[in-house]
C-alpha atoms as an extended CHARMM CRD file, in Angstrom:
* protein
*
        52  EXT
         1         1  UNK       CA            -31.8360000000       40.5730000000      -38.9060000000  PROA      1               0.0000000000
         2         2  UNK       CA            -29.8200000000       40.2470000000      -35.5560000000  PROA      2               0.0000000000
         3         3  UNK       CA            -29.2670000000       36.7940000000      -34.1590000000  PROA      3               0.0000000000
         4         4  UNK       CA            -28.1050000000       36.5790000000      -30.6140000000  PROA      4               0.0000000000
         5         5  UNK       CA            -27.5130000000       33.1310000000      -28.9070000000  PROA      5               0.0000000000
         6         6  UNK       CA            -26.9440000000       32.5220000000      -25.2380000000  PROA      6               0.0000000000
         7         7  UNK       CA            -26.7780000000       28.7460000000      -24.3760000000  PROA      7               0.0000000000
         8         8  UNK       CA            -29.7220000000       27.0210000000      -25.7410000000  PROA      8               0.0000000000
         9         9  UNK       CA            -31.6740000000       30.2300000000      -26.4070000000  PROA      9               0.0000000000
        10        10  UNK       CA            -31.7310000000       32.2990000000      -29.6170000000  PROA      10              0.0000000000
        11        11  UNK       CA            -33.2170000000       35.7240000000      -30.0140000000  PROA      11              0.0000000000
        12        12  UNK       CA            -34.1760000000       36.6550000000      -33.7250000000  PROA      12              0.0000000000
        13        13  UNK       CA            -34.8220000000       40.4710000000      -34.0150000000  PROA      13              0.0000000000
        14        14  UNK       CA            -35.8720000000       41.6400000000      -37.4870000000  PROA      14              0.0000000000
        15        15  UNK       CA            -34.5320000000       45.2470000000      -38.6310000000  PROA      15              0.0000000000
        16        16  UNK       CA            -35.8210000000       47.8930000000      -40.5610000000  PROA      16              0.0000000000
        17        17  UNK       CA            -33.5420000000       49.8110000000      -43.2390000000  PROA      17              0.0000000000
        18        18  UNK       CA            -34.2250000000       53.3650000000      -42.5280000000  PROA      18              0.0000000000
        19        19  UNK       CA            -32.5040000000       54.7930000000      -45.5380000000  PROA      19              0.0000000000
        20        20  UNK       CA            -28.9720000000       54.6950000000      -47.2890000000  PROA      20              0.0000000000
        21        21  UNK       CA            -26.4400000000       56.2200000000      -44.9600000000  PROA      21              0.0000000000
        22        22  UNK       CA            -29.0590000000       56.0980000000      -41.8510000000  PROA      22              0.0000000000
        23        23  UNK       CA            -28.3850000000       52.4370000000      -40.9950000000  PROA      23              0.0000000000
        24        24  UNK       CA            -30.8240000000       49.8550000000      -39.6640000000  PROA      24              0.0000000000
        25        25  UNK       CA            -33.2850000000       50.0230000000      -36.7900000000  PROA      25              0.0000000000
        26        26  UNK       CA            -33.9290000000       47.0140000000      -34.4990000000  PROA      26              0.0000000000
        27        27  UNK       CA            -37.4580000000       46.1470000000      -34.3090000000  PROA      27              0.0000000000
        28        28  UNK       CA            -37.2400000000       44.8850000000      -30.8250000000  PROA      28              0.0000000000
        29        29  UNK       CA            -41.0380000000       44.7280000000      -30.3140000000  PROA      29              0.0000000000
        30        30  UNK       CA            -40.9460000000       42.1000000000      -32.9940000000  PROA      30              0.0000000000
        31        31  UNK       CA            -38.2530000000       40.1130000000      -31.5380000000  PROA      31              0.0000000000
        32        32  UNK       CA            -38.7390000000       36.1140000000      -30.9580000000  PROA      32              0.0000000000
        33        33  UNK       CA            -36.9000000000       34.1120000000      -28.4060000000  PROA      33              0.0000000000
        34        34  UNK       CA            -36.5400000000       30.4110000000      -29.2530000000  PROA      34              0.0000000000
        35        35  UNK       CA            -35.2900000000       27.7420000000      -27.1980000000  PROA      35              0.0000000000
        36        36  UNK       CA            -36.8380000000       24.6290000000      -28.9020000000  PROA      36              0.0000000000
        37        37  UNK       CA            -34.8640000000       23.8910000000      -31.9490000000  PROA      37              0.0000000000
        38        38  UNK       CA            -37.9870000000       22.2020000000      -33.7670000000  PROA      38              0.0000000000
        39        39  UNK       CA            -39.4720000000       25.8000000000      -34.0780000000  PROA      39              0.0000000000
        40        40  UNK       CA            -36.4020000000       27.6190000000      -35.0680000000  PROA      40              0.0000000000
        41        41  UNK       CA            -36.8780000000       27.3960000000      -38.7830000000  PROA      41              0.0000000000
        42        42  UNK       CA            -40.4520000000       28.8620000000      -38.5060000000  PROA      42              0.0000000000
        43        43  UNK       CA            -39.2860000000       31.6450000000      -36.1260000000  PROA      43              0.0000000000
        44        44  UNK       CA            -36.6710000000       32.4490000000      -38.5860000000  PROA      44              0.0000000000
        45        45  UNK       CA            -38.9100000000       32.8010000000      -41.5310000000  PROA      45              0.0000000000
        46        46  UNK       CA            -41.4880000000       34.7110000000      -39.4720000000  PROA      46              0.0000000000
        47        47  UNK       CA            -38.7140000000       37.2750000000      -38.2920000000  PROA      47              0.0000000000
        48        48  UNK       CA            -37.3670000000       37.5160000000      -41.8330000000  PROA      48              0.0000000000
        49        49  UNK       CA            -40.9290000000       38.3280000000      -43.0400000000  PROA      49              0.0000000000
        50        50  UNK       CA            -41.3330000000       41.1220000000      -40.4300000000  PROA      50              0.0000000000
        51        51  UNK       CA            -38.0250000000       42.7520000000      -41.5690000000  PROA      51              0.0000000000
        52        52  UNK       CA            -38.4470000000       45.7960000000      -43.8870000000  PROA      52              0.0000000000
């Protein structure tokens, strides 16, 4: 998972493990942008569930 914070906005991007030695692929189409801290936990759980 990639987590990027700018000011009060956090972008959570799940990743896909392509294979040993091939690295990870960012699943940008599944990214979640969060600016409300009350939904951050759910957004994080959702992004982790989308990671493969």
